[in-house]
C-alpha positions as a printed NumPy array, in Angstrom:
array([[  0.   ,   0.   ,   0.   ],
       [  1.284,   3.265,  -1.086],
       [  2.317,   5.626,   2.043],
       [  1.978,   9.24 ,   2.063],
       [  4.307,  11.658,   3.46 ],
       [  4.232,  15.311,   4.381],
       [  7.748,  16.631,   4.751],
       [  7.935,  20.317,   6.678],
       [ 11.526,  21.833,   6.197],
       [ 12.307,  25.328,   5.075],
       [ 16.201,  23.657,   4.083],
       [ 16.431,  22.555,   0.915],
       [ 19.684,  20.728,   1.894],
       [ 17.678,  18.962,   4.451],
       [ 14.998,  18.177,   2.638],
       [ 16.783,  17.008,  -0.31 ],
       [ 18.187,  14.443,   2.64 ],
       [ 15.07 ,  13.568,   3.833],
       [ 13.405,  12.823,   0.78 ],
       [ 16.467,  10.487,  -0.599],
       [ 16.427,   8.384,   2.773],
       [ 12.449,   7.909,   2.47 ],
       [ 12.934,   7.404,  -1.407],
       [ 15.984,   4.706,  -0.729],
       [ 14.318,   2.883,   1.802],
       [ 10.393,   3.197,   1.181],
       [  8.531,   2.043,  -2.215],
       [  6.551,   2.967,  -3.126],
       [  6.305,   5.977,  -1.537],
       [  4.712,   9.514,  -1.985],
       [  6.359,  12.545,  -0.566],
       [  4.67 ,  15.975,  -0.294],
       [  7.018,  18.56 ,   0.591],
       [  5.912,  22.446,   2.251],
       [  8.668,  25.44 ,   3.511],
       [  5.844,  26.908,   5.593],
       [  3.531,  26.307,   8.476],
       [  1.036,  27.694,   6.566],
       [  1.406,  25.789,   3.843],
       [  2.108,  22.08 ,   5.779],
       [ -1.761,  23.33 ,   7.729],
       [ -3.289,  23.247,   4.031],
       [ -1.966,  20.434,   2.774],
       [ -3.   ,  18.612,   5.942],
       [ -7.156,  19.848,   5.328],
       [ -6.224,  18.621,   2.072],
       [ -4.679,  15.452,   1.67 ],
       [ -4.668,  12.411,   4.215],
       [ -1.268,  11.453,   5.253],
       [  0.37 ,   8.573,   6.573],
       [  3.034,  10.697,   8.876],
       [  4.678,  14.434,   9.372],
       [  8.478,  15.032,   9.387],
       [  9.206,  18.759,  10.574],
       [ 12.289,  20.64 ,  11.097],
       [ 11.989,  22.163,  14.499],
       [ 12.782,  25.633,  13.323],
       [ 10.55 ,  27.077,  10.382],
       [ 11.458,  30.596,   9.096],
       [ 13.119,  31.507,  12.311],
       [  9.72 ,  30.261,  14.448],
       [ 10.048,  27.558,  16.694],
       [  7.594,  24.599,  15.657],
       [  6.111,  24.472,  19.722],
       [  4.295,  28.173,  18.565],
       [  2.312,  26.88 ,  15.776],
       [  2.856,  22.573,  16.7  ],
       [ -0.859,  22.417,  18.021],
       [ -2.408,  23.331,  15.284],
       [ -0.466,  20.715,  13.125],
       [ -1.737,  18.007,  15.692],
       [ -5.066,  18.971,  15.872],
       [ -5.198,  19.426,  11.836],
       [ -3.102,  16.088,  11.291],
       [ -6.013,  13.886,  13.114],
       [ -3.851,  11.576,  14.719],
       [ -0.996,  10.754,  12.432],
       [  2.696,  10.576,  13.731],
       [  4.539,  13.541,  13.782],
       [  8.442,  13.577,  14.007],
       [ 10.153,  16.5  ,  14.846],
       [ 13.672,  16.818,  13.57 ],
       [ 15.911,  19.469,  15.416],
       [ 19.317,  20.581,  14.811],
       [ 20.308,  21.097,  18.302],
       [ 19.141,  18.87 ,  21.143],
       [ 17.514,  20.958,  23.113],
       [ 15.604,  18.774,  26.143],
       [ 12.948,  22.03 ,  26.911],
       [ 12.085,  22.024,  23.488],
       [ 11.993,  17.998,  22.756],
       [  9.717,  17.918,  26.197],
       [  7.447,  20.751,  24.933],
       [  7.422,  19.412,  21.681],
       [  5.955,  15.496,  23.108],
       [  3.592,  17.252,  25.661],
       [  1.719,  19.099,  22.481],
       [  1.405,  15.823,  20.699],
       [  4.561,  15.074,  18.227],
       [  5.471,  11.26 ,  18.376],
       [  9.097,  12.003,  18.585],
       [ 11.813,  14.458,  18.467],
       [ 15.132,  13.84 ,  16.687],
       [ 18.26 ,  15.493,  16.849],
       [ 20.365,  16.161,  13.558],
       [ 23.157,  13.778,  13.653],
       [ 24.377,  11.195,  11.561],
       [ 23.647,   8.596,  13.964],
       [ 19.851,   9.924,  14.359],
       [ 18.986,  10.656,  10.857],
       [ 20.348,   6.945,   9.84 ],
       [ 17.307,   5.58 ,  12.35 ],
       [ 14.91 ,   8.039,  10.646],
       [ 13.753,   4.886,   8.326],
       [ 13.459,   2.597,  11.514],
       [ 11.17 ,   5.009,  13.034],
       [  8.995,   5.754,  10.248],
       [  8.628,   1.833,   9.496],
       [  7.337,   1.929,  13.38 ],
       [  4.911,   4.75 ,  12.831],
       [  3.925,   3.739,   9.679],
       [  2.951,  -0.126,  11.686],
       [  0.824,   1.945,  14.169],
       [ -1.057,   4.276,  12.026],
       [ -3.369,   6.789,  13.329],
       [ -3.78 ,   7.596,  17.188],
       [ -7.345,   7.76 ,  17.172],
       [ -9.326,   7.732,  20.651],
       [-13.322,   6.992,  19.624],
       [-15.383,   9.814,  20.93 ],
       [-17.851,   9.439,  23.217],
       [-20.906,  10.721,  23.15 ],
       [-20.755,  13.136,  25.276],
       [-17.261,  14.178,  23.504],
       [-18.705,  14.679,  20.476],
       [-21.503,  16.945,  22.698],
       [-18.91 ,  18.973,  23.905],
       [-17.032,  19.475,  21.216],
       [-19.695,  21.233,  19.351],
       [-20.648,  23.038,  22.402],
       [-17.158,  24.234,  22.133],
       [-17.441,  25.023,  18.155],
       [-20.825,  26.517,  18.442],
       [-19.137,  29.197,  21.158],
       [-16.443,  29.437,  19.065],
       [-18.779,  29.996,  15.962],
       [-20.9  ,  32.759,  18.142],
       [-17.449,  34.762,  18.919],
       [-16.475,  34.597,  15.645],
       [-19.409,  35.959,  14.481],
       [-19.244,  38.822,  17.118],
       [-15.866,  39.639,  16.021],
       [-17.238,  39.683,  12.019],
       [-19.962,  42.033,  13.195],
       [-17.988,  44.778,  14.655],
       [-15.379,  44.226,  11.792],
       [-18.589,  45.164,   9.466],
       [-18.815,  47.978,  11.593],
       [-15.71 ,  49.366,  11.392],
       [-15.415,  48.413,   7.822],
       [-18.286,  50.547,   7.046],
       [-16.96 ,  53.97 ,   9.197],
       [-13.844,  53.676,   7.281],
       [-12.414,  51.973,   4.016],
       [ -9.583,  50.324,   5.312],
       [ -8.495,  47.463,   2.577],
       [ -6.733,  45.211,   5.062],
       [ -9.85 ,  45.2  ,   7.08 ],
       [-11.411,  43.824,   4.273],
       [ -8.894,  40.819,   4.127],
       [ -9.25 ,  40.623,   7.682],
       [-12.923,  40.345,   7.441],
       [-13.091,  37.655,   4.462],
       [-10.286,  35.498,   6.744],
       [-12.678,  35.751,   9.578],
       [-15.893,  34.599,   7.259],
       [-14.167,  31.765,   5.874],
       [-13.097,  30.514,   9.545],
       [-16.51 ,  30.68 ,  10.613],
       [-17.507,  28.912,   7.355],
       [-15.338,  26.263,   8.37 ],
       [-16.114,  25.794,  11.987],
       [-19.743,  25.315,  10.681],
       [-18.837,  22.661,   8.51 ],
       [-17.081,  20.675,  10.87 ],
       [-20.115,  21.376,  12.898],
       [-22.464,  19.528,  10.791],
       [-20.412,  16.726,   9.812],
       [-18.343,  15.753,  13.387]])
């Protein structure tokens, strides 16, 4: 069965690395590659994925700012963060907001990368069924969300309308497709 892999590094070096050692040692294989959080998010609502590799530092951000969202977008797939310095705060942080591992950028390490994506790849998804009452609350929680989102979109209409301000109009469209997205998700848990 063909595995699917979405590859977060802004270094092309590294990436060029990555790819051969998943490539040499994985076939078939299909390898998505992004240089931006932004970007590895999108391809994540997009495209269903077998496991993440991210470098630890994108565009001078530390992956623990923006790592949540990844989690909570990848639905339970494995995500292995690759560092170049071994820093234990950061590799702690990093497990606590949901990665599967954190690797350090040495030889030694990046010659196990294939061992430990053969393991994830074995274990598949994390997926905890939802209760009932979980799937209660987390609408409650979306419908709030929704309502505040909404709130904010009303007094951005507002303002909008008192003065023409172009990036309030981006602002504005951002916020209307968020809330068209928290309704979806809404309607089909």
């Amino acid at each position: 069965m063909l595995k699917r892999v979405l590859i977060l590094e802004e270094n092309t070096d590294h990436l060029e690395l990555l790819t051969a050692l998943l490539e040499n040692n994985f076939t078939p294989i299909d390898i998505h590659t992004v240089e931006t959080i932004e970007d590895c998010l999108d391809f994540l609502e997009q495209t269903e994925y077998d496991i993440v590799l991210t470098g630890c530092f994108i565009h001078n951000i530390c992956i623990t700012e923006r790592l949540g969202h990844i989690v909570e977008r990848a639905g339970g797939i494995p995500i292995i963060v690759i560092s170049g310095s071994g820093d234990e705060g950061i590799a702690a942080e990093v497990i606590k907001l949901g990665a599967s591992e954190y690797v350090v950028k040495t030889k030694k390490a990046l010659e196990k990368i294939p061992l430990l994506v053969t393991k994830y790849f074995k274990k598949g998804r994390k997926v905890k069924a939802k209760s009932p009452k979980e799937g209660f609350e987390l609408n409650t929680r979306l419908a709030r969300e929704l309502d505040h989102l909404m709130q904010k979109a009303r007094n951005l209409t507002t303002e909008i309308a008192t003065k023409s301000v172009p990036e309030d109009s981006v602002s504005l469209d951002t916020l209307f497709t968020q809330i068209q997205r928290l309704r979806k998700m809404i309607q089909n848990p």
